[in-house]
Structure formats: C-alpha cells, structure tokens
Amino acid sequence: MHCTAVRYCFRFSGRICRATYFCKRFYTLKVQGTVRLAKMTDSQFIIPNEVPVANLECKVAFNCLTGKEKRYSHFLSQASWAGGLSVLFQTSAESPVIFILLQKIFKSQTVCELEEAALKAPNGPSKEEFEAMVTYAAAFYSNSGNYKSFGDTKFVPNLPKDKFYAIVKSSAAYAKDNDSIEDLWKSCSDALYSLSRREQQLGLGETGISTYFSSNCTLQDAEIAQKFLNDKEISAYNTRLFKTVDANGAVIYEVRLASSLKTDTPVEEIEKITKCGTFNFDGHTFKVTRGDYAPLMNKMADNLKLAKEHAANEHEATMLKHYINSFTTGSIDAHKDGSRSWIRDKGPVVESYIGFIESYRDPFGVRGEFEGFVAMVNKEMSTKFANLVSNAEKYLPLLPWPKEYEKDRFLRPDFTSLDVLCFATSGIPAGINIPNYDDIRQEEGFKNVSLGNVLSANTKDQKITFLSDEDKELFTKLKAPSFEVQVGLHELLGHGSGKLFQKDENGKLNFDVEAVKHLDSGSKIESWYNHGETWDSKFPVIGSSYEECRAECVGIYLCLNREILSIFGHENQAAEDILYVNWLNMVRAGLLSLEFYTPETKTWRQAHMQARYVILRVLLEAGQGLVQIEKLTGEDGKPDAVMKLDRSKIDTVGKDAIGKFLQKLQLFKSTADFTQGKAMYDKYSAVNDETPEKFLSMRSVVMARKQPRRMFVQPNTLQEGDDITLHEYDASVAGIVQSFVERYPEDEIEDIIKNLWMQDKEHFNF
C-alpha cells in the first residue's frame, strides 16, 4: 500500500464526440460532418510547460555503499527498469507505440539538437510548442504511459498535431529511417490526441480505458472472472483478462499470468504451481495461460540472478531465488515466499521490493501494477521510525476499537527512511507498507518504508491555494515535517493495525465467536472472511480507497498524542503547530481532491484523494465550527475559497468525529461486511450540491485553480568493469528525457515492445 503526497469527451445531441487538436488548448468537435470549437475543461488534459521537476538526490547515500553493495543495487535497478516497461502495457493500447516513437527520436540526437532542427523546419513549431512536446515526452516517461499516475486521466500534447508531426519529421531518426518513423506516427498519432469520453480516464467498459482487460470486457466480466479466480485460489495480482468470442458465439476468458515461460513450455511442476489449463466454470470457459510480458520478465529474472551473486546475506539470496521463480513461472506463491524472506531481512543497507504490487489502477481493484524500487537507508530518519516501532504496542490500544479487533500479536516490522535510487512504475509514492498479501500481513508481518528523498525533494515554489495568508506561512514551513509524522503513523499503525476475522480451510475461526461482539449491535459476529477470501477480493473497487482512508484516519487521530510527536522531535508549541498543519493539510487535500472526481461518470480516479474527501466530509458533518469553507472572490476577481480549521476544537470535536468514523471503518473491515462498508463509504464519497458546501459546483473553482503535479528525474547506474557509477541529470523535462534515453539504450528493447504490442493489439480494437 502506498502513501502519496498531496490519478471527459464531449457530448452533443446525445452522441459521443471524438476530439482532435485544433490549436493551443482548443479542440474541434466533429459530429456527423459538423465542426464546432470547444475549449478544454481547464486544461486538465495537458501538462503545462511550467510543470515543476525535482531531482531525487541520492549521491551521498550511494557513495557510502561498498563495491559489492553498488553492484547489488545496480542489478536490482536493471531488473526494476526492465519490469517497469510492462506498465506501458498496463496503461493504454497506444502507450507502447508512443514509447518506441519517443525513444527513437530522442536516441538519435539530444533535445538541444532536435530543437535546433525543429525550429528551422518548414511549418515548424514555435519555441513554446517545442517545449510543450518535450514536456509531454517527460510526462509520458514519468507516468509510464499517457495517463496520469495520480488521477488516471489522459494527457495529450499541448501543441497542434501538425506541429508535433513537424518535430518528428525534422528529427535525425526520421532522416535515417523515415518509413519506420512514419509507421510509428501513423500507428499512434490519432490515439495520441484523441479524447473521446471513454478515453479521458482509466476505467472499465464504457466508463474508461483499461488494458488489464481486453476492450470488450465489462464489470460483469470482471465479476465472473473473480469468482473463477476465487474458486481456483488463483491470485489476480499478476494477471490480465482477455475475452474472445468464437465462431459459435461462445465466450472464452483467458487469464494470463506474467512470466518469462510461455504456456507452450510445459513443465509438470510449474503446471501445479500456476494452475495453467482450460476450465469450465459456472457455464463459462476459462483458459489460464502464462507468458504475459515474457521477454521483459526474462530480462528481469536475468538481472535478479546477477544481483543474487552480490546479496549481503542468506535472506536476500533466498528472496531473489523466489522472485526469479515467480517471474519465470508466474507463481504468486513463489513471490509470497520471496516476500517472507524480504520481511526477515532486517535493516539492510540496500532495500528493495519488486513485483506486481498495488491494485489502485485496476478498475476492479485486484490486479497489481508492476513496480520495482531500490534505495539506501537514511540512518538519521530511520532512528525516529525505529523508536515509533518500539513503542507501537503502547500506541495501538489508543485506537478506537477493543483489543479483540486488533491482531493477536503485533509483528514488529522494519521501518526505515530510504533515499530512492530507482523507482520503476507509473508514480513514486512517499511511503509504503508491504507486502499486500493478507495472510502474510496478519500472521508473519510486513515492512514500512518512508522515502526520504521524495519527501524532501525541492522544486521551485508553487502557489498554495485555499488557505488564509497566516495559514499559508505556517503550512509552507511545516508541511514537510508534519507529513513525515503522517507517513509514519499512516504506514505503521494505519496499514499495520486491525484484525481480519477469518475462517480457515478446516472451518476454524481466528476469534471467539461467543465472546467477540459486534461494535454496533452488541450481538455475535455473523460475517467473516472464508478460506481463500482476501480484503481485495471481498471489497472490490472501493477496497484501495477505503483502506487508505482508514490509514489516513489513524494518522490524524494518533498525531494528537504529544508523546508520539516527541518521537519525531516536536515538543511544546512546535508540536501543537505540527498537529495543526497535519490536520490542515488533510482538510485542504479533501477540497483539492475534487480534481480527481469525474462528474460525468460519478467516479473517483484516485484512491488517496477520494479518502481525503471522505475525511473532509466527516469533519464537516461534525459541525461546531471545526471546519468551514468560506467562499469568496479572489484577488484576480474569480471565485475562490478559504479552508478554515479551528485548532482549539481538533482535540475534542475532531478527535471524537474521526474516532467514531474510524471505528466503523474497522468494524466493517474486520467482519468482511462489504454491504454496510460500501454504503457508508459511498455516502461520504458522494459529490453533489445537496450539502451546504455544494461540492459539485465548487469543483469548478478547484479545477480553475489547480496546480501542476511535480515530476521527478531519477539517476542511472552504469557498469564499467567491476565499478558502478551514478549518473545524475538536470532537474528539467530535458533531464527526464535524457535519463530514459540512457536507461534503455538498446534497440532490442524497442523490438521487444513492438512485438508484444503487435501480439495483443487485436484485444484493444487498435
């Protein structure tokens, strides 16, 4: 689970319109031969040229590594970046082709050289338009595709299509092989700019785009497949679902596992592990196959084998052995065994985790996006987190539920602050609590990491919206240290707390059904997780956001304990200011979250932001002047708003409201009560004008004042004989582009991606 810092087509006469670029920030809408001009909705589908870029500083930590540790970290990074390319195929049908096009263009010459050629070209771009093309490329690389990792909306180039094409034609790559570049351009240029209603955001069926499923899959198909997976005890984490219809009209579902071995490589032992084969289930035909992203999984496994030669201890060697098995065969059980070894590897100098982990971007909430990270321990900050871990058993009873709803034994995790060397996925979080496997988390433990150089990464000052001048000053000063506190509590005592009531394969319950009472009714517990059921499978769609909300509530609830704040070095008035800014940040984020809500489909596109909106609604409902939203006219003469939080009522009204809500969240989670849990969560997630705040109308104010989200430029490690060196880049969009060009220098990578794309494009009507 990730903790992250603060993821529309047009309709005319009832018909869906397809948008194509006309001029900057304007699109032509074509409907049955007619053309009309429409302004983009507050530029939400573009990345502005002024987007802030931050460097992930890790040179000092990297230089402190021994030669063996550097080689270990290098090969882990190579494995992560190889696997990270699979995210292109998890994002959109066009993302792999766009990646190849950008790589060929920027590998052929530097950004400066391309700019010089493009500005001289006939009908070439302006300087601003060229910058927009490079900004688009940097954003594409940073998000591992053309959908925002935080918000899940599509973004398109902020320059006319013909100007983008002029840049392509002016490139050295085009001069060298114009036929190949033309083919790539023709394959992706329409999708590059298209903003039909379905394409505007990730989703399932008519609500959005998802390449975790073939384009003909619906929510009903996802539900049918999940029942099959549950029955066969197959994890969905490393799968995609493809639906085909044969000549007789019969539906066939293919559940494809990510692995380097393909289905036509029969190995008896592997068949038992991955359960490949054809099954008839509930009137449907299912084929479980393997080999998704096969050549990428093979490259990943090869690099993990090299990393294993430099492992620091037996835990790391065993961990990598199991990971290699998992990525070779498609076995999630093998990955779970690797995760067990990872948990036992306490306090490593080089920390890492790799696999199909977070399910935020699967519209059904069960399939994991690939991620791989490598980082070095920041010892100073890790000491504070270690102190929090040491006192965890003392603080867990402060949570608003009885001991019967808490784990029987708190398994003390590793909790370290890390400086990221490599994070290969669609977006970089601020903190992580993993693994996500319920059985391991409940019985064996987990690890927490805070990504220190992500939290401290500096960019040029960004405008702070929706706060008074007085609060802005305090917020600017204390946002980073208050967020460190929130991340620590969110990850360790949020995701790390709470018991799931379960029945095992022998029918035995893990709680006393006669003694444990329902927190609402006082009666016996009547619902729980049956054998094979997990949190993700029991709470589809809402599960990720619901759990993030629970963890966020734990963070703001426990930060009211001054003893906990002292662990982080905050005492007296400084502690009071830290907790105030932490709560202020949460309620402000609740308002900002409206950016990540799509009114047309009434859906949320980002789990954490939905959670923060829910918390804002709970605190507003508490009343008594705790939180108020004052609507006003800004200095620019446009509608504005100011969030007001009464700090004198946080310890009373605020704590009481969050405590009661948090107890409900835990009750429904512990008892596997999806029906009541969803009803409550949907109630607070609703965005409409039926409340005094009129959030649906207020969304336009939020959209008008939204700020671009920062991007990160990551370093590369290079092998020169036995030596590993660190190569850093400028904190700019050009720096991001150059880092990716040097990260994937081999032409073979582009061939692999093209072949994988060709193999499956028919599943996406591409």
Short mmCIF file of C-alpha atoms in Angstrom, two decimals, residues 28-418:
data_model
loop_
_atom_site.label_atom_id
_atom_site.label_comp_id
_atom_site.label_asym_id
_atom_site.label_seq_id
_atom_site.Cartn_x
_atom_site.Cartn_y
_atom_site.Cartn_z
CA THR A 28 -12.52 20.69 -32.86
CA LEU A 29 -15.54 18.55 -32.13
CA LYS A 30 -16.68 16.57 -35.13
CA VAL A 31 -20.26 15.35 -35.09
CA GLN A 32 -21.82 13.96 -38.28
CA GLY A 33 -19.91 16.34 -40.51
CA THR A 34 -20.39 19.44 -38.40
CA VAL A 35 -17.49 21.15 -36.67
CA ARG A 36 -17.59 23.31 -33.60
CA LEU A 37 -14.87 24.71 -31.35
CA ALA A 38 -14.69 23.88 -27.65
CA LYS A 39 -12.20 24.95 -25.02
CA MET A 40 -10.59 22.20 -22.97
CA THR A 41 -12.01 21.92 -19.48
CA ASP A 42 -9.46 23.95 -17.52
CA SER A 43 -6.50 22.32 -19.27
CA GLN A 44 -6.98 19.13 -17.27
CA PHE A 45 -5.77 17.03 -20.19
CA ILE A 46 -2.43 18.76 -20.70
CA ILE A 47 0.84 19.07 -18.81
CA PRO A 48 1.87 22.75 -18.72
CA ASN A 49 5.38 23.76 -19.72
CA GLU A 50 5.96 25.20 -16.24
CA VAL A 51 5.48 21.81 -14.52
CA PRO A 52 7.93 21.57 -11.60
CA VAL A 53 10.69 18.95 -11.83
CA ALA A 54 12.60 17.69 -8.79
CA ASN A 55 15.82 15.71 -8.54
CA LEU A 56 15.86 12.57 -6.42
CA GLU A 57 19.10 13.27 -4.57
CA CYS A 58 20.86 10.07 -3.53
CA LYS A 59 24.51 10.64 -4.41
CA VAL A 60 25.74 10.88 -0.82
CA ALA A 61 23.97 7.67 0.20
CA PHE A 62 25.11 5.84 -2.93
CA ASN A 63 28.73 6.83 -2.46
CA CYS A 64 28.63 5.33 1.04
CA LEU A 65 27.96 1.87 -0.41
CA THR A 66 30.70 -0.72 -0.79
CA GLY A 67 31.57 -2.05 -4.23
CA LYS A 68 29.52 -5.18 -3.57
CA GLU A 69 26.52 -3.15 -2.42
CA LYS A 70 26.76 -0.93 -5.50
CA ARG A 71 26.75 -3.97 -7.79
CA TYR A 72 23.79 -5.42 -5.89
CA SER A 73 21.87 -2.15 -6.22
CA HIS A 74 22.80 -1.81 -9.90
CA PHE A 75 21.47 -5.19 -10.97
CA LEU A 76 18.33 -4.74 -8.87
CA SER A 77 17.80 -1.40 -10.63
CA GLN A 78 18.30 -3.01 -14.03
CA ALA A 79 15.72 -5.65 -13.12
CA SER A 80 13.29 -2.98 -11.93
CA TRP A 81 13.61 -0.86 -15.06
CA ALA A 82 13.18 -3.94 -17.29
CA GLY A 83 10.00 -4.93 -15.47
CA GLY A 84 8.86 -1.32 -15.39
CA LEU A 85 8.28 -1.42 -19.14
CA SER A 86 5.34 -3.76 -18.52
CA VAL A 87 3.46 -0.77 -17.09
CA LEU A 88 3.19 0.56 -20.65
CA PHE A 89 1.03 -2.47 -21.43
CA GLN A 90 -0.98 -1.99 -18.24
CA THR A 91 -1.87 1.62 -19.10
CA SER A 92 -3.21 2.02 -22.64
CA ALA A 93 -3.08 0.30 -26.01
CA GLU A 94 -1.13 3.17 -27.57
CA SER A 95 1.44 3.66 -24.80
CA PRO A 96 3.94 1.06 -26.11
CA VAL A 97 3.99 2.64 -29.57
CA ILE A 98 4.36 6.17 -28.20
CA PHE A 99 7.30 4.94 -26.10
CA ILE A 100 9.04 3.47 -29.16
CA LEU A 101 8.49 6.67 -31.15
CA LEU A 102 9.89 8.88 -28.40
CA GLN A 103 12.87 6.60 -27.82
CA LYS A 104 13.82 6.57 -31.50
CA ILE A 105 13.52 10.35 -31.76
CA PHE A 106 15.50 11.22 -28.64
CA LYS A 107 18.10 8.48 -29.04
CA SER A 108 19.04 9.90 -32.44
CA GLN A 109 20.04 13.33 -31.08
CA THR A 110 19.96 15.47 -27.96
CA VAL A 111 17.00 17.64 -27.04
CA CYS A 112 19.00 20.75 -27.97
CA GLU A 113 19.94 19.33 -31.36
CA LEU A 114 16.34 18.36 -32.06
CA GLU A 115 15.14 21.82 -31.04
CA GLU A 116 17.57 23.49 -33.42
CA ALA A 117 16.40 21.30 -36.30
CA ALA A 118 12.70 21.63 -35.48
CA LEU A 119 12.70 25.44 -35.20
CA LYS A 120 14.31 25.68 -38.64
CA ALA A 121 11.88 23.24 -40.26
CA PRO A 122 9.18 24.42 -42.70
CA ASN A 123 5.94 24.87 -40.79
CA GLY A 124 7.94 24.02 -37.70
CA PRO A 125 6.89 24.68 -34.10
CA SER A 126 7.43 27.82 -32.07
CA LYS A 127 9.88 27.58 -29.18
CA GLU A 128 6.96 27.27 -26.76
CA GLU A 129 5.43 24.48 -28.83
CA PHE A 130 8.71 22.59 -28.93
CA GLU A 131 8.95 22.90 -25.16
CA ALA A 132 5.41 21.51 -24.95
CA MET A 133 6.47 18.46 -26.97
CA VAL A 134 9.45 17.80 -24.66
CA THR A 135 7.23 18.35 -21.61
CA TYR A 136 4.79 15.80 -23.00
CA ALA A 137 7.61 13.30 -23.51
CA ALA A 138 8.89 13.84 -19.97
CA ALA A 139 5.39 13.40 -18.54
CA PHE A 140 4.88 10.26 -20.63
CA TYR A 141 8.11 8.74 -19.34
CA SER A 142 7.37 9.78 -15.75
CA ASN A 143 3.89 8.22 -15.82
CA SER A 144 4.93 5.13 -17.81
CA GLY A 145 2.26 5.97 -20.33
CA ASN A 146 -0.16 8.68 -21.42
CA TYR A 147 -2.42 8.58 -18.34
CA LYS A 148 -1.54 10.40 -15.13
CA SER A 149 -0.44 8.03 -12.39
CA PHE A 150 -2.13 10.30 -9.86
CA GLY A 151 -5.66 10.85 -11.12
CA ASP A 152 -5.77 8.38 -14.02
CA THR A 153 -6.78 10.98 -16.61
CA LYS A 154 -5.33 11.04 -20.08
CA PHE A 155 -2.96 13.82 -21.04
CA VAL A 156 -2.30 14.96 -24.60
CA PRO A 157 0.41 17.11 -26.18
CA ASN A 158 -0.07 20.84 -25.65
CA LEU A 159 0.73 21.73 -29.24
CA PRO A 160 -1.11 21.24 -32.54
CA LYS A 161 -0.84 17.82 -34.11
CA ASP A 162 0.80 19.18 -37.26
CA LYS A 163 3.48 20.89 -35.16
CA PHE A 164 4.23 17.65 -33.32
CA TYR A 165 4.49 15.93 -36.70
CA ALA A 166 6.83 18.67 -37.95
CA ILE A 167 9.13 17.93 -34.99
CA VAL A 168 9.03 14.22 -35.81
CA LYS A 169 9.90 14.90 -39.46
CA SER A 170 12.78 17.21 -38.51
CA SER A 171 14.42 14.56 -36.33
CA ALA A 172 17.60 12.68 -37.20
CA ALA A 173 15.66 9.47 -36.62
CA TYR A 174 13.24 10.39 -39.42
CA ALA A 175 16.11 11.27 -41.76
CA LYS A 176 17.72 7.91 -41.04
CA ASP A 177 14.60 5.72 -41.41
CA ASN A 178 11.56 7.73 -42.44
CA ASP A 179 9.45 4.66 -43.29
CA SER A 180 9.79 3.22 -39.80
CA ILE A 181 9.09 6.55 -38.08
CA GLU A 182 6.12 7.21 -40.37
CA ASP A 183 4.66 3.82 -39.46
CA LEU A 184 5.03 4.57 -35.76
CA TRP A 185 3.46 8.01 -36.17
CA LYS A 186 0.51 6.64 -38.13
CA SER A 187 0.04 3.90 -35.51
CA CYS A 188 -0.25 6.26 -32.57
CA SER A 189 -0.89 9.84 -33.71
CA ASP A 190 -4.68 9.64 -33.58
CA ALA A 191 -4.66 7.99 -30.16
CA LEU A 192 -2.02 10.50 -29.04
CA TYR A 193 -4.58 13.31 -29.31
CA SER A 194 -7.92 11.53 -29.06
CA LEU A 195 -10.16 12.48 -26.13
CA SER A 196 -13.37 10.54 -26.61
CA ARG A 197 -15.39 10.21 -23.44
CA ARG A 198 -14.18 6.67 -22.77
CA GLU A 199 -10.54 7.62 -23.40
CA GLN A 200 -10.45 10.51 -20.98
CA GLN A 201 -9.81 8.34 -17.93
CA LEU A 202 -8.90 4.82 -16.89
CA GLY A 203 -11.90 2.63 -16.17
CA LEU A 204 -13.77 -0.47 -17.23
CA GLY A 205 -16.29 -0.88 -20.03
CA GLU A 206 -17.81 2.38 -21.22
CA THR A 207 -16.52 4.31 -18.19
CA GLY A 208 -12.89 4.32 -19.26
CA ILE A 209 -9.83 2.60 -20.67
CA SER A 210 -8.03 -0.34 -19.05
CA THR A 211 -5.54 -2.70 -20.61
CA TYR A 212 -5.76 -5.02 -17.61
CA PHE A 213 -8.81 -6.18 -19.59
CA SER A 214 -9.48 -6.57 -23.30
CA SER A 215 -11.59 -3.67 -24.55
CA ASN A 216 -14.76 -5.80 -24.76
CA CYS A 217 -14.75 -6.61 -21.02
CA THR A 218 -17.33 -5.13 -18.67
CA LEU A 219 -17.75 -5.02 -14.92
CA GLN A 220 -19.84 -8.18 -15.21
CA ASP A 221 -16.92 -9.96 -16.90
CA ALA A 222 -14.60 -8.84 -14.10
CA GLU A 223 -17.02 -10.21 -11.51
CA ILE A 224 -17.35 -13.56 -13.32
CA ALA A 225 -13.57 -13.84 -13.58
CA GLN A 226 -13.09 -13.02 -9.91
CA LYS A 227 -15.47 -15.80 -8.88
CA PHE A 228 -13.42 -18.20 -11.00
CA LEU A 229 -10.13 -16.98 -9.52
CA ASN A 230 -11.51 -17.32 -6.00
CA ASP A 231 -12.73 -20.83 -6.71
CA LYS A 232 -9.36 -21.94 -8.12
CA GLU A 233 -7.43 -19.96 -5.49
CA ILE A 234 -5.54 -18.05 -8.17
CA SER A 235 -4.30 -14.58 -7.25
CA ALA A 236 -5.18 -11.83 -9.71
CA TYR A 237 -2.13 -9.70 -8.88
CA ASN A 238 -0.01 -10.66 -11.91
CA THR A 239 -2.82 -11.31 -14.39
CA ARG A 240 -4.71 -9.67 -17.22
CA LEU A 241 -8.10 -10.80 -18.57
CA PHE A 242 -8.84 -11.21 -22.27
CA LYS A 243 -12.31 -12.09 -23.58
CA THR A 244 -12.83 -13.63 -27.00
CA VAL A 245 -15.93 -14.95 -28.74
CA ASP A 246 -15.55 -17.97 -31.00
CA ALA A 247 -17.37 -18.69 -34.29
CA ASN A 248 -20.27 -20.25 -32.41
CA GLY A 249 -20.72 -17.21 -30.19
CA ALA A 250 -19.23 -18.89 -27.11
CA VAL A 251 -17.29 -16.65 -24.72
CA ILE A 252 -13.78 -17.71 -23.73
CA TYR A 253 -11.90 -15.93 -20.95
CA GLU A 254 -8.11 -16.01 -20.92
CA VAL A 255 -6.46 -15.33 -17.57
CA ARG A 256 -2.85 -14.60 -18.50
CA LEU A 257 -0.06 -14.71 -15.92
CA ALA A 258 3.07 -12.58 -16.19
CA SER A 259 6.07 -14.89 -16.67
CA SER A 260 9.08 -15.48 -18.87
CA LEU A 261 7.93 -19.02 -19.63
CA LYS A 262 5.02 -19.37 -22.00
CA THR A 263 2.15 -21.83 -21.94
CA ASP A 264 3.75 -23.89 -24.73
CA THR A 265 6.64 -24.73 -22.39
CA PRO A 266 5.02 -27.48 -20.30
CA VAL A 267 6.71 -28.28 -17.01
CA GLU A 268 4.80 -30.57 -14.70
CA GLU A 269 5.89 -28.84 -11.51
CA ILE A 270 5.05 -25.43 -12.93
CA GLU A 271 1.59 -26.58 -14.03
CA LYS A 272 0.84 -27.48 -10.42
CA ILE A 273 2.10 -24.14 -9.16
CA THR A 274 0.34 -21.85 -11.64
CA LYS A 275 -2.73 -24.00 -12.40
CA CYS A 276 -2.49 -23.38 -16.14
CA GLY A 277 -5.07 -25.16 -18.26
CA THR A 278 -8.66 -24.98 -19.55
CA PHE A 279 -11.56 -24.98 -17.11
CA ASN A 280 -15.34 -24.96 -17.32
CA PHE A 281 -16.70 -22.83 -14.51
CA ASP A 282 -20.29 -21.78 -13.90
CA GLY A 283 -21.14 -22.18 -17.58
CA HIS A 284 -18.05 -20.29 -18.78
CA THR A 285 -14.80 -21.44 -20.38
CA PHE A 286 -11.59 -20.19 -18.80
CA LYS A 287 -8.06 -20.65 -20.07
CA VAL A 288 -5.27 -19.94 -17.60
CA THR A 289 -2.11 -19.22 -19.57
CA ARG A 290 1.26 -17.71 -18.84
CA GLY A 291 3.82 -15.67 -20.77
CA ASP A 292 2.49 -12.11 -20.42
CA TYR A 293 5.38 -9.66 -20.97
CA ALA A 294 7.59 -12.77 -21.38
CA PRO A 295 10.78 -11.15 -22.75
CA LEU A 296 10.60 -8.36 -20.14
CA MET A 297 10.13 -10.91 -17.36
CA ASN A 298 13.12 -12.80 -18.75
CA LYS A 299 15.33 -9.70 -18.66
CA MET A 300 14.17 -9.03 -15.13
CA ALA A 301 14.95 -12.57 -13.98
CA ASP A 302 18.40 -12.46 -15.62
CA ASN A 303 19.30 -9.29 -13.73
CA LEU A 304 17.98 -10.70 -10.47
CA LYS A 305 20.31 -13.67 -10.96
CA LEU A 306 23.22 -11.24 -11.28
CA ALA A 307 22.06 -9.34 -8.20
CA LYS A 308 21.88 -12.61 -6.25
CA GLU A 309 25.65 -13.03 -6.71
CA HIS A 310 26.13 -9.88 -4.62
CA ALA A 311 23.50 -10.48 -1.94
CA ALA A 312 24.57 -9.46 1.56
CA ASN A 313 23.06 -12.44 3.37
CA GLU A 314 21.04 -15.62 3.04
CA HIS A 315 17.72 -13.79 3.39
CA GLU A 316 18.47 -11.65 0.33
CA ALA A 317 19.72 -14.64 -1.67
CA THR A 318 16.63 -16.69 -0.80
CA MET A 319 14.36 -13.73 -1.54
CA LEU A 320 15.84 -13.32 -5.01
CA LYS A 321 15.68 -17.06 -5.70
CA HIS A 322 11.92 -17.00 -5.08
CA TYR A 323 11.43 -13.80 -7.10
CA ILE A 324 13.27 -15.36 -10.04
CA ASN A 325 10.98 -18.39 -9.76
CA SER A 326 7.90 -16.16 -9.64
CA PHE A 327 8.81 -14.07 -12.68
CA THR A 328 9.85 -17.20 -14.58
CA THR A 329 6.75 -19.31 -13.86
CA GLY A 330 4.06 -16.75 -12.99
CA SER A 331 3.65 -18.17 -9.48
CA ILE A 332 2.36 -15.69 -6.90
CA ASP A 333 3.06 -18.27 -4.19
CA ALA A 334 6.74 -18.02 -5.12
CA HIS A 335 6.53 -14.23 -4.85
CA LYS A 336 4.92 -14.61 -1.43
CA ASP A 337 7.82 -16.83 -0.35
CA GLY A 338 10.21 -14.14 -1.58
CA SER A 339 8.26 -11.57 0.42
CA ARG A 340 8.61 -13.71 3.54
CA SER A 341 12.40 -13.70 3.14
CA TRP A 342 12.25 -9.96 2.48
CA ILE A 343 10.43 -9.37 5.78
CA ARG A 344 13.12 -11.36 7.63
CA ASP A 345 15.89 -9.25 6.11
CA LYS A 346 16.01 -6.64 8.86
CA GLY A 347 17.85 -3.37 8.40
CA PRO A 348 19.55 -3.98 5.05
CA VAL A 349 21.86 -1.30 3.70
CA VAL A 350 20.24 -1.62 0.27
CA GLU A 351 16.45 -2.07 0.41
CA SER A 352 14.29 -3.19 -2.50
CA TYR A 353 10.97 -4.71 -3.47
CA ILE A 354 9.78 -5.84 -6.87
CA GLY A 355 6.67 -7.34 -8.43
CA PHE A 356 3.02 -6.71 -9.28
CA ILE A 357 2.09 -4.86 -6.13
CA GLU A 358 -0.51 -2.09 -5.99
CA SER A 359 -4.03 -2.51 -7.34
CA TYR A 360 -5.01 1.18 -7.47
CA ARG A 361 -5.17 1.38 -11.28
CA ASP A 362 -7.14 -1.80 -11.87
CA PRO A 363 -10.76 -0.58 -12.14
CA PHE A 364 -11.81 -3.73 -10.29
CA GLY A 365 -9.11 -3.27 -7.67
CA VAL A 366 -7.40 -6.68 -7.65
CA ARG A 367 -4.67 -6.65 -10.34
CA GLY A 368 -1.31 -5.22 -9.43
CA GLU A 369 0.67 -2.65 -11.35
CA PHE A 370 4.33 -3.57 -11.68
CA GLU A 371 6.78 -1.70 -9.51
CA GLY A 372 10.39 -2.17 -8.53
CA PHE A 373 12.38 0.08 -6.25
CA VAL A 374 15.94 0.17 -4.93
CA ALA A 375 17.01 2.51 -2.15
CA MET A 376 19.64 3.16 0.51
CA VAL A 377 18.88 3.60 4.19
CA ASN A 378 18.85 7.09 5.71
CA LYS A 379 20.05 6.22 9.21
CA GLU A 380 19.15 9.50 10.96
CA MET A 381 15.48 9.49 9.99
CA SER A 382 15.25 5.71 10.36
CA THR A 383 16.12 6.08 14.05
CA LYS A 384 12.90 8.05 14.61
CA PHE A 385 10.83 5.42 12.85
CA ALA A 386 12.56 2.66 14.83
CA ASN A 387 11.54 4.43 18.04
CA LEU A 388 7.95 4.54 16.80
CA VAL A 389 8.07 0.80 16.09
CA SER A 390 9.49 0.12 19.57
CA ASN A 391 6.53 1.88 21.15
CA ALA A 392 3.87 0.56 18.77
CA GLU A 393 2.34 -1.85 21.30
CA LYS A 394 1.80 1.09 23.61
CA TYR A 395 0.06 3.20 20.97
CA LEU A 396 -2.12 0.56 19.28
CA PRO A 397 -4.54 0.40 22.28
CA LEU A 398 -5.19 4.12 21.76
CA LEU A 399 -7.07 3.30 18.58
CA PRO A 400 -10.88 3.41 18.92
CA TRP A 401 -11.66 -0.30 18.89
CA PRO A 402 -11.38 -3.06 21.53
CA LYS A 403 -8.39 -5.43 21.66
CA GLU A 404 -10.45 -8.21 20.07
CA TYR A 405 -10.41 -6.20 16.84
CA GLU A 406 -6.63 -5.90 16.92
CA LYS A 407 -4.15 -8.53 15.76
CA ASP A 408 -3.39 -11.15 18.39
CA ARG A 409 0.28 -10.24 18.20
CA PHE A 410 1.88 -7.13 16.77
CA LEU A 411 4.68 -8.28 14.49
CA ARG A 412 7.28 -5.56 14.78
CA PRO A 413 8.24 -4.56 11.26
CA ASP A 414 11.32 -2.96 9.84
CA PHE A 415 10.60 0.76 9.40
CA THR A 416 13.26 2.72 7.60
CA SER A 417 13.68 6.01 5.82
CA LEU A 418 15.18 5.46 2.39
#
